[in-house]
mmCIF file of C-alpha atoms in Angstrom:
data_model
loop_
_atom_site.group_PDB
_atom_site.id
_atom_site.type_symbol
_atom_site.label_atom_id
_atom_site.label_comp_id
_atom_site.label_asym_id
_atom_site.label_seq_id
_atom_site.Cartn_x
_atom_site.Cartn_y
_atom_site.Cartn_z
ATOM 1 C CA UNK A 1 18.849 -59.036 0.974
ATOM 2 C CA UNK A 2 19.373 -59.786 -2.675
ATOM 3 C CA UNK A 3 17.752 -63.204 -2.440
ATOM 4 C CA UNK A 4 14.474 -61.828 -0.845
ATOM 5 C CA UNK A 5 11.419 -61.747 -3.068
ATOM 6 C CA UNK A 6 10.707 -58.242 -4.672
ATOM 7 C CA UNK A 7 7.415 -57.928 -2.771
ATOM 8 C CA UNK A 8 9.202 -58.356 0.549
ATOM 9 C CA UNK A 9 11.927 -55.849 -0.366
ATOM 10 C CA UNK A 10 9.169 -53.219 -1.184
ATOM 11 C CA UNK A 11 7.506 -54.022 2.079
ATOM 12 C CA UNK A 12 10.693 -53.388 3.930
ATOM 13 C CA UNK A 13 11.280 -50.146 2.106
ATOM 14 C CA UNK A 14 7.929 -49.006 3.131
ATOM 15 C CA UNK A 15 8.589 -49.887 6.848
ATOM 16 C CA UNK A 16 11.873 -47.997 6.782
ATOM 17 C CA UNK A 17 10.219 -44.848 5.154
ATOM 18 C CA UNK A 18 7.502 -44.777 7.798
ATOM 19 C CA UNK A 19 10.121 -45.278 10.477
ATOM 20 C CA UNK A 20 11.971 -42.322 9.231
ATOM 21 C CA UNK A 21 8.894 -40.069 9.296
ATOM 22 C CA UNK A 22 8.074 -41.328 12.799
ATOM 23 C CA UNK A 23 11.506 -40.333 14.035
ATOM 24 C CA UNK A 24 10.992 -36.685 13.104
ATOM 25 C CA UNK A 25 11.187 -34.660 16.173
ATOM 26 C CA UNK A 26 7.777 -33.397 17.699
ATOM 27 C CA UNK A 27 9.083 -29.768 17.554
ATOM 28 C CA UNK A 28 8.267 -29.721 13.849
ATOM 29 C CA UNK A 29 4.548 -29.953 14.661
ATOM 30 C CA UNK A 30 3.002 -26.498 15.364
ATOM 31 C CA UNK A 31 1.821 -26.118 18.873
ATOM 32 C CA UNK A 32 0.857 -23.346 21.279
ATOM 33 C CA UNK A 33 4.155 -23.638 22.934
ATOM 34 C CA UNK A 34 5.589 -22.453 19.592
ATOM 35 C CA UNK A 35 3.278 -19.487 19.476
ATOM 36 C CA UNK A 36 4.149 -17.145 22.516
ATOM 37 C CA UNK A 37 1.879 -14.319 21.472
ATOM 38 C CA UNK A 38 -1.116 -16.639 21.243
ATOM 39 C CA UNK A 39 -0.110 -18.553 24.334
ATOM 40 C CA UNK A 40 -0.214 -15.216 26.367
ATOM 41 C CA UNK A 41 -3.787 -14.480 25.194
ATOM 42 C CA UNK A 42 -5.037 -17.995 25.946
ATOM 43 C CA UNK A 43 -3.423 -18.241 29.347
ATOM 44 C CA UNK A 44 -4.587 -14.822 30.392
ATOM 45 C CA UNK A 45 -8.110 -15.517 28.931
ATOM 46 C CA UNK A 46 -8.182 -11.936 27.588
ATOM 47 C CA UNK A 47 -7.363 -10.313 24.276
ATOM 48 C CA UNK A 48 -6.077 -6.800 24.809
ATOM 49 C CA UNK A 49 -6.788 -4.485 21.925
ATOM 50 C CA UNK A 50 -5.181 -1.065 21.382
ATOM 51 C CA UNK A 51 -7.429 1.536 19.639
ATOM 52 C CA UNK A 52 -7.204 5.196 18.947
ATOM 53 C CA UNK A 53 -8.962 7.306 21.393
ATOM 54 C CA UNK A 54 -11.115 9.276 19.055
ATOM 55 C CA UNK A 55 -14.201 7.673 17.375
ATOM 56 C CA UNK A 56 -13.900 7.054 13.646
ATOM 57 C CA UNK A 57 -17.107 5.856 12.303
ATOM 58 C CA UNK A 58 -17.974 3.504 10.646
ATOM 59 C CA UNK A 59 -14.840 1.678 11.772
ATOM 60 C CA UNK A 60 -14.825 2.257 15.495
ATOM 61 C CA UNK A 61 -17.331 4.443 17.348
ATOM 62 C CA UNK A 62 -19.908 4.533 20.167
ATOM 63 C CA UNK A 63 -23.533 4.196 18.986
ATOM 64 C CA UNK A 64 -26.644 5.997 20.385
ATOM 65 C CA UNK A 65 -26.658 3.557 23.279
ATOM 66 C CA UNK A 66 -23.082 4.268 24.179
ATOM 67 C CA UNK A 67 -21.891 0.741 22.873
ATOM 68 C CA UNK A 68 -18.506 0.534 21.236
ATOM 69 C CA UNK A 69 -19.105 -0.800 17.725
ATOM 70 C CA UNK A 70 -17.998 -0.410 14.038
ATOM 71 C CA UNK A 71 -16.346 -2.690 11.366
ATOM 72 C CA UNK A 72 -12.924 -2.930 13.239
ATOM 73 C CA UNK A 73 -14.666 -3.455 16.664
ATOM 74 C CA UNK A 74 -16.925 -6.269 15.306
ATOM 75 C CA UNK A 75 -14.046 -7.867 13.328
ATOM 76 C CA UNK A 76 -11.915 -8.253 16.435
ATOM 77 C CA UNK A 77 -14.877 -9.120 18.666
ATOM 78 C CA UNK A 78 -15.595 -12.048 16.403
ATOM 79 C CA UNK A 79 -11.989 -13.143 16.594
ATOM 80 C CA UNK A 80 -11.993 -13.104 20.324
ATOM 81 C CA UNK A 81 -15.073 -15.187 20.368
ATOM 82 C CA UNK A 82 -13.360 -17.732 18.213
ATOM 83 C CA UNK A 83 -10.540 -17.850 20.613
ATOM 84 C CA UNK A 84 -12.791 -18.167 23.527
ATOM 85 C CA UNK A 85 -11.395 -15.215 25.368
ATOM 86 C CA UNK A 86 -12.681 -11.981 26.830
ATOM 87 C CA UNK A 87 -12.018 -8.672 25.034
ATOM 88 C CA UNK A 88 -10.569 -5.500 26.374
ATOM 89 C CA UNK A 89 -10.209 -2.280 24.416
ATOM 90 C CA UNK A 90 -7.539 0.124 25.463
ATOM 91 C CA UNK A 91 -8.296 3.451 23.949
ATOM 92 C CA UNK A 92 -5.571 5.487 25.749
ATOM 93 C CA UNK A 93 -3.646 6.000 22.351
ATOM 94 C CA UNK A 94 -3.709 9.782 21.613
ATOM 95 C CA UNK A 95 -2.246 9.054 18.043
ATOM 96 C CA UNK A 96 -2.347 6.138 15.814
ATOM 97 C CA UNK A 97 1.392 5.711 16.169
ATOM 98 C CA UNK A 98 0.894 5.336 19.966
ATOM 99 C CA UNK A 99 -1.379 2.405 19.241
ATOM 100 C CA UNK A 100 1.473 0.847 17.435
ATOM 101 C CA UNK A 101 3.848 1.513 20.388
ATOM 102 C CA UNK A 102 1.477 -0.287 22.714
ATOM 103 C CA UNK A 103 1.817 -3.391 20.672
ATOM 104 C CA UNK A 104 5.613 -3.002 20.220
ATOM 105 C CA UNK A 105 5.971 -2.615 23.998
ATOM 106 C CA UNK A 106 3.698 -5.510 24.932
ATOM 107 C CA UNK A 107 1.031 -3.261 26.428
ATOM 108 C CA UNK A 108 -1.474 -4.670 23.974
ATOM 109 C CA UNK A 109 -1.841 -8.000 22.086
ATOM 110 C CA UNK A 110 -2.810 -6.237 18.801
ATOM 111 C CA UNK A 111 -4.084 -2.872 17.484
ATOM 112 C CA UNK A 112 -6.786 -2.307 14.977
ATOM 113 C CA UNK A 113 -8.141 1.173 14.249
ATOM 114 C CA UNK A 114 -7.803 1.520 10.474
ATOM 115 C CA UNK A 115 -4.049 1.561 10.649
ATOM 116 C CA UNK A 116 -2.120 2.288 7.471
ATOM 117 C CA UNK A 117 0.691 -0.310 6.819
ATOM 118 C CA UNK A 118 3.724 1.889 6.300
ATOM 119 C CA UNK A 119 7.425 0.861 6.310
ATOM 120 C CA UNK A 120 8.265 2.477 9.596
ATOM 121 C CA UNK A 121 5.444 0.819 11.337
ATOM 122 C CA UNK A 122 6.068 -2.529 9.784
ATOM 123 C CA UNK A 123 9.659 -2.277 10.981
ATOM 124 C CA UNK A 124 8.367 -2.316 14.603
ATOM 125 C CA UNK A 125 5.469 -4.608 14.486
ATOM 126 C CA UNK A 126 3.921 -7.382 12.299
ATOM 127 C CA UNK A 127 0.871 -6.604 10.162
ATOM 128 C CA UNK A 128 -1.799 -8.846 8.784
ATOM 129 C CA UNK A 129 -2.483 -8.638 5.116
ATOM 130 C CA UNK A 130 -4.796 -5.700 4.435
ATOM 131 C CA UNK A 131 -8.366 -6.296 5.432
ATOM 132 C CA UNK A 132 -9.337 -3.207 3.482
ATOM 133 C CA UNK A 133 -7.447 -1.222 0.782
ATOM 134 C CA UNK A 134 -8.633 2.444 0.514
ATOM 135 C CA UNK A 135 -7.665 4.775 -2.235
ATOM 136 C CA UNK A 136 -6.123 8.017 -1.079
ATOM 137 C CA UNK A 137 -8.203 11.150 -1.743
ATOM 138 C CA UNK A 138 -8.447 14.903 -1.399
ATOM 139 C CA UNK A 139 -11.123 17.351 -0.324
ATOM 140 C CA UNK A 140 -10.447 20.548 -2.351
ATOM 141 C CA UNK A 141 -12.015 24.044 -1.591
ATOM 142 C CA UNK A 142 -13.819 24.901 -4.807
ATOM 143 C CA UNK A 143 -13.206 28.659 -4.623
ATOM 144 C CA UNK A 144 -9.488 28.351 -4.050
ATOM 145 C CA UNK A 145 -9.325 25.801 -6.800
ATOM 146 C CA UNK A 146 -11.166 28.037 -9.148
ATOM 147 C CA UNK A 147 -8.379 30.587 -8.617
ATOM 148 C CA UNK A 148 -5.799 28.204 -9.952
ATOM 149 C CA UNK A 149 -7.439 26.951 -13.028
ATOM 150 C CA UNK A 150 -6.027 29.430 -15.453
ATOM 151 C CA UNK A 151 -8.042 28.012 -18.454
ATOM 152 C CA UNK A 152 -7.066 24.391 -17.431
ATOM 153 C CA UNK A 153 -9.354 21.557 -16.411
ATOM 154 C CA UNK A 154 -9.959 20.791 -12.764
ATOM 155 C CA UNK A 155 -8.084 17.469 -13.210
ATOM 156 C CA UNK A 156 -4.995 19.253 -14.785
ATOM 157 C CA UNK A 157 -4.905 21.805 -12.044
ATOM 158 C CA UNK A 158 -5.253 19.226 -9.195
ATOM 159 C CA UNK A 159 -2.274 17.392 -10.616
ATOM 160 C CA UNK A 160 -0.160 20.394 -10.016
ATOM 161 C CA UNK A 161 -1.982 21.945 -7.107
ATOM 162 C CA UNK A 162 -0.259 24.695 -5.296
ATOM 163 C CA UNK A 163 -0.785 26.019 -1.733
ATOM 164 C CA UNK A 164 -1.317 24.539 1.683
ATOM 165 C CA UNK A 165 -2.373 21.022 2.225
ATOM 166 C CA UNK A 166 -4.041 19.925 5.486
ATOM 167 C CA UNK A 167 -3.129 16.531 7.016
ATOM 168 C CA UNK A 168 -3.528 15.028 10.448
ATOM 169 C CA UNK A 169 -0.225 15.378 12.376
ATOM 170 C CA UNK A 170 1.690 12.196 13.297
ATOM 171 C CA UNK A 171 -0.345 10.192 10.872
ATOM 172 C CA UNK A 172 0.759 8.182 7.783
ATOM 173 C CA UNK A 173 -0.664 10.813 5.538
ATOM 174 C CA UNK A 174 2.133 13.182 6.500
ATOM 175 C CA UNK A 175 4.637 10.862 4.756
ATOM 176 C CA UNK A 176 2.138 10.065 1.889
ATOM 177 C CA UNK A 177 1.817 13.803 1.305
ATOM 178 C CA UNK A 178 5.536 14.380 1.104
ATOM 179 C CA UNK A 179 5.773 11.636 -1.591
ATOM 180 C CA UNK A 180 2.746 12.754 -3.694
ATOM 181 C CA UNK A 181 2.491 16.517 -3.159
ATOM 182 C CA UNK A 182 6.100 17.774 -2.700
ATOM 183 C CA UNK A 183 5.083 21.066 -4.312
ATOM 184 C CA UNK A 184 2.747 21.812 -1.583
ATOM 185 C CA UNK A 185 3.174 23.223 1.959
ATOM 186 C CA UNK A 186 2.013 20.632 4.586
ATOM 187 C CA UNK A 187 -0.050 21.956 7.450
ATOM 188 C CA UNK A 188 -0.531 19.375 10.269
ATOM 189 C CA UNK A 189 -3.748 19.387 12.373
ATOM 190 C CA UNK A 190 -4.372 17.562 15.568
ATOM 191 C CA UNK A 191 -7.515 15.830 14.162
ATOM 192 C CA UNK A 192 -9.631 15.606 11.113
ATOM 193 C CA UNK A 193 -12.469 17.939 12.115
ATOM 194 C CA UNK A 194 -9.975 20.728 12.562
ATOM 195 C CA UNK A 195 -8.545 20.023 9.176
ATOM 196 C CA UNK A 196 -11.892 20.360 7.540
ATOM 197 C CA UNK A 197 -12.805 23.537 9.394
ATOM 198 C CA UNK A 198 -9.548 24.940 8.155
ATOM 199 C CA UNK A 199 -10.430 23.810 4.542
ATOM 200 C CA UNK A 200 -13.882 25.478 4.791
ATOM 201 C CA UNK A 201 -12.326 28.777 6.050
ATOM 202 C CA UNK A 202 -9.935 28.690 3.137
ATOM 203 C CA UNK A 203 -6.976 28.527 5.340
ATOM 204 C CA UNK A 204 -5.819 25.548 3.203
ATOM 205 C CA UNK A 205 -6.701 24.645 -0.369
ATOM 206 C CA UNK A 206 -7.073 20.899 0.273
ATOM 207 C CA UNK A 207 -7.230 18.172 2.883
ATOM 208 C CA UNK A 208 -5.537 14.820 2.362
ATOM 209 C CA UNK A 209 -6.824 11.436 3.718
ATOM 210 C CA UNK A 210 -8.268 8.066 2.682
ATOM 211 C CA UNK A 211 -11.315 7.966 0.421
ATOM 212 C CA UNK A 212 -13.588 6.625 3.198
ATOM 213 C CA UNK A 213 -12.945 9.792 5.307
ATOM 214 C CA UNK A 214 -13.130 12.108 2.219
ATOM 215 C CA UNK A 215 -16.469 10.718 1.061
ATOM 216 C CA UNK A 216 -17.921 10.742 4.580
ATOM 217 C CA UNK A 217 -17.555 14.443 4.886
ATOM 218 C CA UNK A 218 -20.081 14.776 2.070
ATOM 219 C CA UNK A 219 -22.254 11.808 3.204
ATOM 220 C CA UNK A 220 -22.608 13.309 6.655
ATOM 221 C CA UNK A 221 -23.468 16.701 5.309
ATOM 222 C CA UNK A 222 -24.724 17.092 1.721
ATOM 223 C CA UNK A 223 -24.175 20.945 1.980
ATOM 224 C CA UNK A 224 -20.465 20.401 2.129
ATOM 225 C CA UNK A 225 -20.643 19.422 -1.643
ATOM 226 C CA UNK A 226 -21.386 23.100 -2.407
ATOM 227 C CA UNK A 227 -17.987 24.302 -1.279
ATOM 228 C CA UNK A 228 -15.890 21.077 -1.348
ATOM 229 C CA UNK A 229 -14.893 18.843 -4.199
ATOM 230 C CA UNK A 230 -14.026 15.191 -3.517
ATOM 231 C CA UNK A 231 -11.099 13.692 -5.475
ATOM 232 C CA UNK A 232 -10.045 10.026 -5.339
ATOM 233 C CA UNK A 233 -6.686 9.215 -6.528
ATOM 234 C CA UNK A 234 -6.837 6.161 -8.843
ATOM 235 C CA UNK A 235 -4.245 3.267 -8.249
ATOM 236 C CA UNK A 236 -2.942 5.055 -5.137
ATOM 237 C CA UNK A 237 -3.941 2.821 -2.278
ATOM 238 C CA UNK A 238 -3.607 3.044 1.523
ATOM 239 C CA UNK A 239 -3.735 -0.603 2.819
ATOM 240 C CA UNK A 240 -5.097 -1.100 6.309
ATOM 241 C CA UNK A 241 -3.990 -3.903 8.506
ATOM 242 C CA UNK A 242 -4.010 -5.204 12.178
ATOM 243 C CA UNK A 243 -0.788 -4.730 14.120
ATOM 244 C CA UNK A 244 0.648 -7.733 16.042
ATOM 245 C CA UNK A 245 3.816 -8.079 18.021
ATOM 246 C CA UNK A 246 7.073 -9.084 16.330
ATOM 247 C CA UNK A 247 6.809 -12.701 17.687
ATOM 248 C CA UNK A 248 3.151 -13.096 16.599
ATOM 249 C CA UNK A 249 3.624 -15.089 13.476
ATOM 250 C CA UNK A 250 1.231 -17.856 14.471
ATOM 251 C CA UNK A 251 -1.265 -15.411 15.805
ATOM 252 C CA UNK A 252 -1.101 -13.525 12.487
ATOM 253 C CA UNK A 253 -1.720 -16.762 10.536
ATOM 254 C CA UNK A 254 -4.723 -17.541 12.739
ATOM 255 C CA UNK A 255 -6.107 -14.021 12.405
ATOM 256 C CA UNK A 256 -5.693 -14.032 8.658
ATOM 257 C CA UNK A 257 -7.494 -17.455 8.442
ATOM 258 C CA UNK A 258 -10.403 -15.857 10.256
ATOM 259 C CA UNK A 259 -10.517 -12.813 8.089
ATOM 260 C CA UNK A 260 -10.331 -14.903 4.901
ATOM 261 C CA UNK A 261 -13.175 -17.099 6.079
ATOM 262 C CA UNK A 262 -15.371 -13.924 6.390
ATOM 263 C CA UNK A 263 -15.082 -13.245 2.690
ATOM 264 C CA UNK A 264 -15.890 -9.523 3.266
ATOM 265 C CA UNK A 265 -13.988 -8.058 0.321
ATOM 266 C CA UNK A 266 -14.222 -4.502 1.964
ATOM 267 C CA UNK A 267 -13.962 -1.261 0.236
ATOM 268 C CA UNK A 268 -14.968 2.320 1.019
ATOM 269 C CA UNK A 269 -18.407 2.201 -0.637
ATOM 270 C CA UNK A 270 -19.266 -1.030 1.035
ATOM 271 C CA UNK A 271 -18.522 0.175 4.570
ATOM 272 C CA UNK A 272 -20.137 3.551 3.872
ATOM 273 C CA UNK A 273 -23.334 2.523 2.122
ATOM 274 C CA UNK A 274 -23.799 -1.141 2.975
ATOM 275 C CA UNK A 275 -22.624 -1.070 6.641
ATOM 276 C CA UNK A 276 -25.386 -3.187 8.115
ATOM 277 C CA UNK A 277 -24.827 -5.900 5.625
ATOM 278 C CA UNK A 278 -21.015 -5.970 6.509
ATOM 279 C CA UNK A 279 -21.809 -6.192 10.198
ATOM 280 C CA UNK A 280 -24.268 -8.998 9.676
ATOM 281 C CA UNK A 281 -21.827 -10.865 7.538
ATOM 282 C CA UNK A 282 -19.309 -10.667 10.366
ATOM 283 C CA UNK A 283 -21.859 -11.955 12.976
ATOM 284 C CA UNK A 284 -22.881 -14.855 10.824
ATOM 285 C CA UNK A 285 -19.414 -16.345 10.942
#
């Protein structure tokens, strides 16, 4: 070998290098066979989606024609179109945690219904990166708040708010409230509407949920602003993700690629006040 010209030695080295790469096992190349969660969907030809049973506009709801639509619905409908499969929504979940259970127990391929990414949920299923990050917020009864001012500002009073706090039972906001408002008494309600009615009736001093739902109470009925004060908690976010089965890593990567290409950059104000633009942007991709 030492008597060979330098150019021939270099050529031989290149041949050996290429041969080494060619010898790499095919298993290192990603394939559908290595993506069981995706393979099930493609083989079945159907994407099964778990979704909470109650409508939550503008994320998922029935329109005037009775068609299921909304940001979450159109997002996942577009993904199913990209996969070339049919779409089935299973709305049997009576709580958001039951939608998580359906994915964990292989009764659904994924769940999308404005799901908060919490530690407990993430210990059972995979989540995509947040497709929207909503700040947490409060609706406060103005009359009951006035009784606690004691010559303080509203901001100071809210920071040390006392009394009963309404939350939706079995939701992520039960845990969030225990962390943020440990001085208050939590009162769980079966749904958001009952929590709001209790707030108006002065049975609780405040209701706790994400800013989209807080603001929507006023957007839907401007008269509510007379008795209810909206408070958005800065730098306290509630990330929303899509739940996937524990073995769905490739499916998650594919779904995140789809979401990234949409370039939606969603926030509460965009989905509340520029809803049509958001839906059109999803449909264009």
